[in-house]
mmCIF file of N, CA and C in Angstrom:
data_model
loop_
_atom_site.group_PDB
_atom_site.id
_atom_site.type_symbol
_atom_site.label_atom_id
_atom_site.label_comp_id
_atom_site.label_asym_id
_atom_site.label_seq_id
_atom_site.Cartn_x
_atom_site.Cartn_y
_atom_site.Cartn_z
ATOM 1 N N MET A 601 68.016 -41.766 -28.334
ATOM 2 C CA MET A 601 68.926 -42.843 -28.054
ATOM 3 C C MET A 601 68.681 -44.013 -28.992
ATOM 4 N N ALA A 602 67.426 -44.384 -29.179
ATOM 5 C CA ALA A 602 67.114 -45.579 -29.970
ATOM 6 C C ALA A 602 67.618 -45.459 -31.412
ATOM 7 N N ARG A 603 67.550 -44.276 -31.995
ATOM 8 C CA ARG A 603 67.983 -44.144 -33.391
ATOM 9 C C ARG A 603 69.502 -44.244 -33.540
ATOM 10 N N TYR A 604 70.248 -44.048 -32.471
ATOM 11 C CA TYR A 604 71.713 -44.143 -32.527
ATOM 12 C C TYR A 604 72.242 -45.513 -32.112
ATOM 13 N N MET A 605 71.412 -46.311 -31.452
ATOM 14 C CA MET A 605 71.872 -47.605 -30.944
ATOM 15 C C MET A 605 72.388 -48.517 -32.051
ATOM 16 N N ARG A 606 71.606 -48.699 -33.087
ATOM 17 C CA ARG A 606 71.982 -49.640 -34.134
ATOM 18 C C ARG A 606 73.295 -49.248 -34.814
ATOM 19 N N PRO A 607 73.481 -47.989 -35.255
ATOM 20 C CA PRO A 607 74.750 -47.646 -35.914
ATOM 21 C C PRO A 607 75.957 -47.695 -34.977
ATOM 22 N N LEU A 608 75.752 -47.548 -33.680
ATOM 23 C CA LEU A 608 76.867 -47.555 -32.734
ATOM 24 C C LEU A 608 77.205 -48.939 -32.203
ATOM 25 N N LEU A 609 76.249 -49.851 -32.220
ATOM 26 C CA LEU A 609 76.455 -51.154 -31.604
ATOM 27 C C LEU A 609 77.632 -51.919 -32.210
ATOM 28 N N GLU A 610 77.711 -52.009 -33.509
ATOM 29 C CA GLU A 610 78.789 -52.772 -34.136
ATOM 30 C C GLU A 610 80.169 -52.183 -33.846
ATOM 31 N N PRO A 611 80.376 -50.859 -34.008
ATOM 32 C CA PRO A 611 81.701 -50.317 -33.667
ATOM 33 C C PRO A 611 82.075 -50.519 -32.196
ATOM 34 N N ILE A 612 81.096 -50.486 -31.308
ATOM 35 C CA ILE A 612 81.372 -50.738 -29.891
ATOM 36 C C ILE A 612 81.795 -52.185 -29.694
ATOM 37 N N GLN A 613 81.055 -53.119 -30.306
ATOM 38 C CA GLN A 613 81.381 -54.538 -30.170
ATOM 39 C C GLN A 613 82.760 -54.862 -30.742
ATOM 40 N N LYS A 614 83.151 -54.155 -31.806
ATOM 41 C CA LYS A 614 84.453 -54.408 -32.433
ATOM 42 C C LYS A 614 85.590 -53.664 -31.746
ATOM 43 N N GLY A 615 85.269 -52.857 -30.739
ATOM 44 C CA GLY A 615 86.303 -52.142 -29.998
ATOM 45 C C GLY A 615 86.706 -50.816 -30.614
ATOM 46 N N GLY A 616 86.002 -50.380 -31.634
ATOM 47 C CA GLY A 616 86.318 -49.103 -32.278
ATOM 48 C C GLY A 616 85.864 -47.900 -31.475
ATOM 49 N N ILE A 617 84.893 -48.106 -30.627
ATOM 50 C CA ILE A 617 84.362 -47.045 -29.766
ATOM 51 C C ILE A 617 84.317 -47.585 -28.346
ATOM 52 N N ASP A 618 84.815 -46.817 -27.390
ATOM 53 C CA ASP A 618 84.768 -47.204 -25.984
ATOM 54 C C ASP A 618 83.808 -46.260 -25.262
ATOM 55 N N PRO A 619 82.584 -46.706 -24.998
ATOM 56 C CA PRO A 619 81.607 -45.822 -24.367
ATOM 57 C C PRO A 619 81.771 -45.676 -22.853
ATOM 58 N N SER A 620 82.753 -46.349 -22.276
ATOM 59 C CA SER A 620 82.885 -46.335 -20.818
ATOM 60 C C SER A 620 83.212 -44.949 -20.255
ATOM 61 N N PHE A 621 83.735 -44.050 -21.086
ATOM 62 C CA PHE A 621 84.074 -42.712 -20.575
ATOM 63 C C PHE A 621 82.851 -41.947 -20.109
ATOM 64 N N ILE A 622 81.676 -42.287 -20.624
ATOM 65 C CA ILE A 622 80.461 -41.566 -20.257
ATOM 66 C C ILE A 622 79.924 -42.003 -18.896
ATOM 67 N N ILE A 623 80.342 -43.195 -18.437
ATOM 68 C CA ILE A 623 79.853 -43.723 -17.164
ATOM 69 C C ILE A 623 80.698 -43.152 -16.032
ATOM 70 N N CYS A 624 80.053 -42.397 -15.165
ATOM 71 C CA CYS A 624 80.800 -41.760 -14.084
ATOM 72 C C CYS A 624 80.641 -42.501 -12.761
ATOM 73 N N HIS A 625 79.581 -43.284 -12.616
ATOM 74 C CA HIS A 625 79.357 -44.008 -11.371
ATOM 75 C C HIS A 625 78.813 -45.395 -11.674
ATOM 76 N N ARG A 626 79.309 -46.367 -10.941
ATOM 77 C CA ARG A 626 78.827 -47.745 -11.040
ATOM 78 C C ARG A 626 78.449 -48.192 -9.634
ATOM 79 N N SER A 627 77.424 -49.024 -9.561
ATOM 80 C CA SER A 627 77.001 -49.510 -8.257
ATOM 81 C C SER A 627 76.462 -50.926 -8.387
ATOM 82 N N THR A 628 76.669 -51.723 -7.359
ATOM 83 C CA THR A 628 76.071 -53.047 -7.290
ATOM 84 C C THR A 628 74.944 -53.066 -6.262
ATOM 85 N N ASP A 629 74.727 -51.961 -5.584
ATOM 86 C CA ASP A 629 73.720 -51.876 -4.530
ATOM 87 C C ASP A 629 72.502 -51.101 -5.038
ATOM 88 N N LEU A 630 71.415 -51.815 -5.322
ATOM 89 C CA LEU A 630 70.215 -51.163 -5.842
ATOM 90 C C LEU A 630 69.590 -50.202 -4.842
ATOM 91 N N GLU A 631 69.909 -50.358 -3.569
ATOM 92 C CA GLU A 631 69.384 -49.421 -2.577
ATOM 93 C C GLU A 631 69.957 -48.020 -2.770
ATOM 94 N N GLU A 632 71.085 -47.905 -3.447
ATOM 95 C CA GLU A 632 71.664 -46.594 -3.753
ATOM 96 C C GLU A 632 70.929 -45.918 -4.910
ATOM 97 N N GLY A 633 70.074 -46.663 -5.589
ATOM 98 C CA GLY A 633 69.403 -46.174 -6.789
ATOM 99 C C GLY A 633 68.735 -44.821 -6.664
ATOM 100 N N PRO A 634 67.842 -44.631 -5.694
ATOM 101 C CA PRO A 634 67.161 -43.333 -5.598
ATOM 102 C C PRO A 634 68.123 -42.154 -5.415
ATOM 103 N N ALA A 635 69.121 -42.310 -4.572
ATOM 104 C CA ALA A 635 70.074 -41.215 -4.336
ATOM 105 C C ALA A 635 70.915 -40.946 -5.581
ATOM 106 N N LEU A 636 71.361 -42.013 -6.255
ATOM 107 C CA LEU A 636 72.158 -41.818 -7.464
ATOM 108 C C LEU A 636 71.327 -41.204 -8.581
ATOM 109 N N HIS A 637 70.075 -41.625 -8.697
ATOM 110 C CA HIS A 637 69.196 -41.045 -9.725
ATOM 111 C C HIS A 637 68.963 -39.565 -9.457
ATOM 112 N N GLU A 638 68.743 -39.218 -8.212
ATOM 113 C CA GLU A 638 68.529 -37.808 -7.864
ATOM 114 C C GLU A 638 69.773 -36.981 -8.186
ATOM 115 N N ALA A 639 70.943 -37.495 -7.849
ATOM 116 C CA ALA A 639 72.193 -36.785 -8.146
ATOM 117 C C ALA A 639 72.372 -36.636 -9.654
ATOM 118 N N PHE A 640 72.028 -37.676 -10.423
ATOM 119 C CA PHE A 640 72.111 -37.604 -11.882
ATOM 120 C C PHE A 640 71.139 -36.550 -12.404
ATOM 121 N N ARG A 641 69.905 -36.612 -11.946
ATOM 122 C CA ARG A 641 68.881 -35.672 -12.404
ATOM 123 C C ARG A 641 69.265 -34.225 -12.099
ATOM 124 N N ASN A 642 69.859 -34.004 -10.926
ATOM 125 C CA ASN A 642 70.242 -32.657 -10.510
ATOM 126 C C ASN A 642 71.643 -32.270 -10.969
ATOM 127 N N LYS A 643 72.316 -33.182 -11.683
ATOM 128 C CA LYS A 643 73.678 -32.961 -12.197
ATOM 129 C C LYS A 643 74.676 -32.656 -11.079
ATOM 130 N N THR A 644 74.436 -33.257 -9.908
ATOM 131 C CA THR A 644 75.364 -33.145 -8.798
ATOM 132 C C THR A 644 76.651 -33.876 -9.157
ATOM 133 N N ASP A 645 77.790 -33.287 -8.863
ATOM 134 C CA ASP A 645 79.089 -33.910 -9.137
ATOM 135 C C ASP A 645 79.299 -34.220 -10.619
ATOM 136 N N ASN A 646 78.649 -33.468 -11.505
ATOM 137 C CA ASN A 646 78.792 -33.669 -12.956
ATOM 138 C C ASN A 646 78.496 -35.103 -13.392
ATOM 139 N N ARG A 647 77.526 -35.729 -12.791
ATOM 140 C CA ARG A 647 77.179 -37.113 -13.142
ATOM 141 C C ARG A 647 76.601 -37.163 -14.543
ATOM 142 N N THR A 648 77.131 -38.062 -15.334
ATOM 143 C CA THR A 648 76.678 -38.194 -16.710
ATOM 144 C C THR A 648 75.891 -39.476 -16.949
ATOM 145 N N LYS A 649 76.283 -40.560 -16.320
ATOM 146 C CA LYS A 649 75.595 -41.839 -16.492
ATOM 147 C C LYS A 649 75.917 -42.729 -15.305
ATOM 148 N N VAL A 650 74.886 -43.351 -14.755
ATOM 149 C CA VAL A 650 75.051 -44.282 -13.644
ATOM 150 C C VAL A 650 74.648 -45.662 -14.138
ATOM 151 N N VAL A 651 75.448 -46.662 -13.837
ATOM 152 C CA VAL A 651 75.162 -48.035 -14.266
ATOM 153 C C VAL A 651 75.069 -48.928 -13.034
ATOM 154 N N PHE A 652 74.022 -49.733 -12.996
ATOM 155 C CA PHE A 652 73.845 -50.696 -11.910
ATOM 156 C C PHE A 652 74.128 -52.094 -12.430
ATOM 157 N N LYS A 653 74.919 -52.825 -11.666
ATOM 158 C CA LYS A 653 75.207 -54.226 -11.967
ATOM 159 C C LYS A 653 74.948 -55.005 -10.684
ATOM 160 N N PRO A 654 73.672 -55.283 -10.386
ATOM 161 C CA PRO A 654 73.344 -55.872 -9.094
ATOM 162 C C PRO A 654 73.826 -57.294 -8.892
ATOM 163 N N HIS A 655 74.251 -57.971 -9.938
ATOM 164 C CA HIS A 655 74.667 -59.368 -9.800
ATOM 165 C C HIS A 655 76.177 -59.534 -9.735
ATOM 166 N N ASP A 656 76.920 -58.462 -9.662
ATOM 167 C CA ASP A 656 78.378 -58.545 -9.553
ATOM 168 C C ASP A 656 78.800 -58.782 -8.122
#
């Protein structure tokens, strides 16, 4: 991941790449974290990426 971050950051910031398609679940409740992580790890429901935004 780290080696791809730098070359991808600028196109993402400029709107040339929309990475949101990879995010399948979003949560503002950190208490859901363990269950969502387990589902991601086990590929339940084809989960690809979970993002937490606890301050929303």
